Amino acid sequence: MSLHEVNPSVKAFAVVISILILSVFFDPITPLVTILWVVTVTFIFGRVSFKKWLLLFAPFLFIAIIYVWSTMLFPRLQAGDSVIWEWGFLTLTAEGFQRGVSLGLRVLSFATLSIMFTLTTKPTDFLLSLMQQCKLPPKLAYGIMAGYRFLPLIKEEFQTLQNAHRVRGVARARTIPEKVQQLKRYVIPLLAGAIRKAERTALAMESKGFTGEKNRIFYREITVSRIDWLFFILMISAVILSAFISWKLGYLQYYNREL
Amino acid sequence: MLAKWKLREVIVLSVLAVVFAVVYLLFVQLGNVLFGLFGLIGYDIIFGIWFIVSIIAAYIIRKPGAAFLSETVAATVEVMLGNAVGPQLILSGMIQGLGAEAVFAATKWKNYSTWVLMAAGMGSSVFSFAWGFYVSGFAALSPGYVTAMFFVRLVSGALLAGLLGKYLSEGLARTGALNSFPLGKEHKRNVTV
Amino acid sequence: MSLYDQIKAEQLAFSYEDSNIFTELTFSIEKNQSVLLLGPSGSGKSTLAYCLNKLYPEAVDGELKGSITFEGRNLDDFKPGELNQKIGIVFQDPESQFCMLTVEEEVAFGLENFHVPRAEMEAKIDRALEWVGLQAEKKTTIHTLSGGQKQKLALACVLVLQPEVIILDEPTANLDPLSSSDLVKTIARLKKERPFTLIVIEHKLDDWVELIDRCLVLDSSGTILFDGTLVQCFGEFAPYLQKEGIWLPKVVEAGITAKNAGMYKGERLPLRNHELLSGLEDSVAFLKKENKTISKKEPILEVSDLHARGHLKNINLLIHKGELTALVGANGSGKTTLSKCLAGLLPLMQGEIHFLDVPLSKWKEKDLFQRLGYVFQNPEHQFITDSVYEEIAFGLEHRATALDNLEKIGLEKHANAHPYSLSQGQKRRLSVATMLVHEQELLILDEPTFGQDANTAREIMEILDEKSGAVFMITHDMELVDQYADTVHVLDEGEIIFSGAPESLWDNHEVVNRARLKLPFRKQLQKDLVRRESHVTT
């Protein structure tokens, strides 16, 4: 079994449901066990390069640290919390610390799930699958595909605009109004060009008989097999098992207790 | 919802979403810097930029669903581009889009004045905050801090999505690229009269 | 009537936003005919074509009056999309007529729309790709194809549906001369193999002459100016068409020039080179070109041993003050990369560029671009403000002079318009003008006449010719090189394989063939003349 072959919609569904379940719990162990599980699955069944994975993961590590930091500095104080350290308006409590770590790990658990999806799914397959399995209207799906096609063009155009601004002697934006002006100088030409191209593309698609009709025979059929559902069940079970382990260890907390 | 849309409108909506998906990804970098400087509230300062396509698409195309669909498509394209936030981003996009759409729906998709556009930006702020409260566990933060985050995001939605969106759309109308859309036609009438 | 009328239009009129695009068109097209649709820009040629396959008026909020029938059935009776299988269309812009990522998926898109069973798709796709010679690219990403290949793919997408009519809407407008000829040859071959009705809208007509049997000419107000055979159209009416601003095949244009000079004695204007040659009284005199006096001036820009990313290697060249230098070469040979290096817009890997005897790396960017200008291929990229006036005034010390400059390029009436809302030709003039106001000593241009109509191209070249400083331009148009350039450099796979006067380039067959250049019309004619004479003497 390879993660690359799992149906993209089922894979996305598994990730989203896992995240929704993880959001219910509020302790460090549940996300931690999930992280270990997902990372193992990603590398064994996804065969992704560690370098690519780390590149995507690193920013989340940073975000997780900020989460821990914010929660520790601006904690929700509750009666009975044990204060570890106090300095001016800052109060660090044991409970606050634990909640911070829980939040940080939660961010990382979401990240590992998402990276697993991103690194093992082809964009067009995802779109074809959304159309074939999730009944995304063809009009919208092909619209997205057409728009997605413009990306390399937009990138080239962006670089040309940068050069053009140098040649014309446009000064570097320093103040906020200048920055807004600069944003406009890039976004408007890019959008104007893209919109006119989009109108031409729409005409070209209609000229090939595209009406947005829902029953369509697809050249590339994306199927759902039993293995896909097996994957789905495995993923969800793993998250629930993580929570179970946490409960056994006596850490498990529900979100409600916090409210 | 899409039955009443011309293919031309759907594709233009998608292309708007694609361009802003790229802008959104760039702003994640800026967001991370602010985040590092100010903590969680750093993100809220610029959160409004992530709703801007709803405002622009609705203001240009003026059809029910424009705000919701554009934000959803932008999120989908971000996922396709490899935003590591992954498929749950599509859900966030839908929720943000619904926030703006709800405001336009309240005017029966008739009113696109500056105030409505700003309110739509704030609508996205409210919806996205409620969602973030659950998923990101804001409950762990002190209520004062959370309230501050909420108001910062509200203002950001009004200014960076509502006002900036209006400003950019009108700049775009001047180029003539929108001549076959309601906003372009309105602009043309104002110029010739 | 040879066969039967396949398409019939009666009293056709189309209006869009209160203005009439065309009015009262009545005509019919026979099955398997090849019709050339001509007219000045804005005469509604494309609009008419889109009406014939029912894309319009639905796609825009326009109003169509009159009736069109296809094989006796009124267009109103066709279901949405139904007609598109019978009438296919290839559009002008290779970048915006696809919606999928790979070649095979794009060809499949049309088949999917018409519910072709999946089992049959593969074979049909393979056959269509074979017809246009793209079999090898079946799995390729469309983005990586060349412009010519993209247009062939567009053709394959149409052919796979086996339509009865194919409309070509300026299919070669964004292609270089060789890819254009190649595309026309492909179409001619296909038409011979399996007949279909062909409706062509084109500006560059030279390659099409052999293929077309009939011309339908619209005038600027959108009524039919001429309807008849190709021979009649160009042989007799060409001077009228020229007055309307319609492009003519080069041989016809040369015929008119010769006739006006009293050198051409043929009854009709010539349609082919040999007709022109036999009608000329003194072909040698007609083909003589005044030699430009070349006096070597001092260099303004000096490139030594340049290597750069992409694949530029060992580039050595000089640009002299007061000269017009052309850079030519096939697509992908590195022309744009080189031009950007010369302007300091790309980093060098090795070598040095001196501008006014100072290395580029030593120039402050602000000072450099006061004295060196760069005009991008797409004029829109040049614009950085919201109005035509501001474009010219940007960075000027005496903003009042901006209006004078606008008058020079005939845009004073559009001073308040957004640069993007101008016509193609106006945009091009404005983009060049923004680089002239500072009187830069060296102006580098990336294909300034690309996609421009005959008049704009001529105007631009005249502005550049008059400019006092040095001009360095990339071009695919050998006519321009022949007419205006003092020096020409040929780039082939990242290396300069020729530097010298245009005349000596045309005589260097090895370089011309290797760089896939197309000789200018004058030289082609000379070659034909030599061949003819040797034929007569033997």
Coordinates of C-alpha atoms in Angstrom, one line a residue, chain C residues 315-495:
Chain C
I315 CA 29.1 36.1 -25.7
N316 CA 31.2 39.0 -27.1
L317 CA 29.5 41.9 -28.8
L318 CA 29.7 45.6 -29.3
I319 CA 26.9 48.1 -29.6
H320 CA 27.8 51.4 -31.3
K321 CA 26.5 54.9 -30.7
G322 CA 23.9 55.9 -33.2
E323 CA 23.4 52.5 -34.7
L324 CA 20.4 50.2 -34.8
T325 CA 21.4 46.7 -33.8
A326 CA 19.1 43.7 -34.2
L327 CA 19.3 40.4 -32.3
V328 CA 17.7 37.4 -34.1
G329 CA 17.5 33.7 -33.5
A330 CA 15.0 30.9 -33.1
N331 CA 12.7 30.6 -30.0
G332 CA 14.6 29.4 -27.0
S333 CA 18.0 30.5 -28.3
G334 CA 18.4 32.9 -25.3
K335 CA 17.5 36.3 -26.9
T336 CA 15.5 37.7 -24.1
T337 CA 17.9 36.4 -21.5
L338 CA 20.8 38.2 -23.3
S339 CA 18.9 41.4 -23.6
K340 CA 18.1 41.4 -19.9
C341 CA 21.8 40.7 -19.1
L342 CA 22.7 43.8 -21.2
A343 CA 20.3 45.9 -19.1
G344 CA 21.7 44.5 -15.9
L345 CA 18.4 42.9 -15.0
L346 CA 19.9 39.4 -14.7
P347 CA 23.1 38.3 -12.9
L348 CA 26.1 37.2 -14.9
M349 CA 28.0 34.0 -14.2
Q350 CA 31.1 35.1 -15.9
G351 CA 32.4 38.0 -18.1
E352 CA 31.8 41.7 -18.0
I353 CA 29.6 44.3 -19.6
H354 CA 30.8 47.9 -20.0
F355 CA 28.3 50.6 -20.5
L356 CA 29.9 53.9 -21.4
D357 CA 33.2 52.4 -20.4
V358 CA 32.0 51.7 -16.9
P359 CA 31.3 48.1 -15.8
L360 CA 27.5 47.6 -15.3
S361 CA 28.2 46.4 -11.7
K362 CA 29.6 49.8 -10.9
W363 CA 26.6 51.7 -12.0
K364 CA 24.0 52.9 -9.5
E365 CA 20.7 51.5 -10.6
K366 CA 19.0 54.9 -10.6
D367 CA 21.7 56.5 -12.8
L368 CA 21.9 53.5 -15.1
F369 CA 18.3 53.6 -16.1
Q370 CA 18.4 57.3 -16.7
R371 CA 20.7 56.5 -19.6
L372 CA 19.7 53.0 -20.6
G373 CA 16.1 52.1 -21.3
Y374 CA 14.4 48.7 -21.7
V375 CA 11.1 48.1 -23.4
F376 CA 9.4 44.8 -22.5
Q377 CA 7.7 42.5 -25.0
N378 CA 4.3 43.0 -23.4
P379 CA 3.7 46.8 -23.3
E380 CA 1.5 46.5 -20.3
H381 CA 4.4 45.4 -18.2
Q382 CA 6.0 48.8 -18.7
F383 CA 3.1 50.7 -17.1
I384 CA 3.3 51.7 -13.4
T385 CA 0.7 54.4 -13.0
D386 CA -3.1 54.9 -13.5
S387 CA -3.2 57.2 -16.4
V388 CA -1.5 57.8 -19.7
Y389 CA -0.4 61.3 -18.7
E390 CA 1.2 60.0 -15.5
E391 CA 3.1 57.3 -17.4
I392 CA 4.9 59.9 -19.4
A393 CA 5.3 62.4 -16.6
F394 CA 6.7 59.7 -14.2
G395 CA 10.1 60.7 -13.1
L396 CA 10.2 63.8 -15.3
E397 CA 11.6 67.0 -13.8
H398 CA 9.5 69.2 -16.0
R399 CA 6.2 67.5 -16.0
A400 CA 4.8 70.1 -18.4
T401 CA 6.7 68.6 -21.2
A402 CA 4.7 65.4 -20.8
L403 CA 1.9 66.8 -22.9
D404 CA 4.2 67.6 -25.8
N405 CA 5.4 64.0 -25.7
L406 CA 1.9 62.7 -25.7
E407 CA 1.1 64.8 -28.8
K408 CA 4.1 63.3 -30.5
I409 CA 2.7 59.8 -30.2
G410 CA -0.9 60.9 -30.9
L411 CA -2.3 60.1 -27.4
E412 CA -3.1 63.6 -26.1
K413 CA -6.8 62.8 -26.2
H414 CA -6.3 59.8 -24.0
A415 CA -4.3 61.6 -21.3
N416 CA -6.7 60.6 -18.5
A417 CA -7.4 57.1 -19.7
H418 CA -5.9 54.1 -17.9
P419 CA -2.9 52.8 -19.9
Y420 CA -4.4 49.3 -19.9
S421 CA -7.6 50.5 -21.6
L422 CA -5.8 51.6 -24.8
S423 CA -5.7 49.7 -28.0
Q424 CA -2.8 47.3 -28.7
G425 CA -1.1 49.8 -31.0
Q426 CA -1.6 52.7 -28.6
K427 CA -0.2 50.7 -25.7
R428 CA 2.9 49.9 -27.7
R429 CA 3.5 53.5 -28.7
L430 CA 3.1 54.6 -25.1
S431 CA 5.4 51.9 -23.8
V432 CA 8.1 53.1 -26.2
A433 CA 7.4 56.7 -25.4
T434 CA 7.9 56.2 -21.7
M435 CA 11.5 55.1 -22.5
L436 CA 12.1 58.0 -24.9
V437 CA 11.3 60.9 -22.6
H438 CA 14.5 60.6 -20.7
E439 CA 16.5 60.5 -23.9
Q440 CA 18.4 57.5 -22.8
E441 CA 21.5 56.9 -24.8
L442 CA 20.8 53.2 -25.3
L443 CA 17.4 51.7 -25.8
I444 CA 16.9 47.9 -25.6
L445 CA 13.7 46.5 -26.9
D446 CA 12.3 43.0 -26.8
E447 CA 10.3 42.4 -30.0
P448 CA 8.7 45.9 -30.2
T449 CA 6.6 45.0 -33.3
F450 CA 5.4 41.6 -32.1
G451 CA 1.6 41.2 -32.6
Q452 CA 1.3 44.8 -33.9
D453 CA -0.6 45.7 -37.1
A454 CA 1.3 47.0 -40.1
N455 CA 0.8 50.7 -39.3
T456 CA 1.9 50.5 -35.7
A457 CA 4.9 48.5 -36.6
R458 CA 5.9 51.0 -39.2
E459 CA 5.4 53.9 -36.8
I460 CA 7.5 52.3 -34.1
M461 CA 10.3 51.6 -36.5
E462 CA 10.3 55.1 -37.7
I463 CA 10.5 56.5 -34.1
L464 CA 13.4 54.2 -33.4
D465 CA 15.1 55.0 -36.7
E466 CA 15.0 58.7 -35.9
K467 CA 16.2 58.3 -32.3
S468 CA 19.5 59.8 -31.8
G469 CA 21.1 57.2 -29.4
A470 CA 21.8 53.6 -30.0
V471 CA 19.0 51.0 -30.4
F472 CA 19.3 47.3 -29.7
M473 CA 16.2 45.2 -30.5
I474 CA 15.2 41.6 -30.5
T475 CA 13.0 40.7 -33.5
H476 CA 11.7 37.8 -35.6
D477 CA 10.9 40.0 -38.5
M478 CA 13.6 39.8 -41.1
E479 CA 11.9 42.5 -43.1
L480 CA 12.7 45.0 -40.3
V481 CA 16.2 43.7 -40.0
D482 CA 16.7 44.1 -43.8
Q483 CA 15.2 47.6 -43.8
Y484 CA 16.4 49.2 -40.7
A485 CA 19.3 47.4 -39.0
D486 CA 22.9 48.5 -39.3
T487 CA 24.3 45.4 -37.6
V488 CA 22.7 42.1 -36.8
H489 CA 23.7 39.4 -34.3
V490 CA 22.5 35.8 -34.6
L491 CA 22.0 33.8 -31.5
D492 CA 21.9 30.0 -31.7
E493 CA 21.6 27.8 -28.6
G494 CA 23.2 30.5 -26.4
E495 CA 26.0 31.4 -28.7

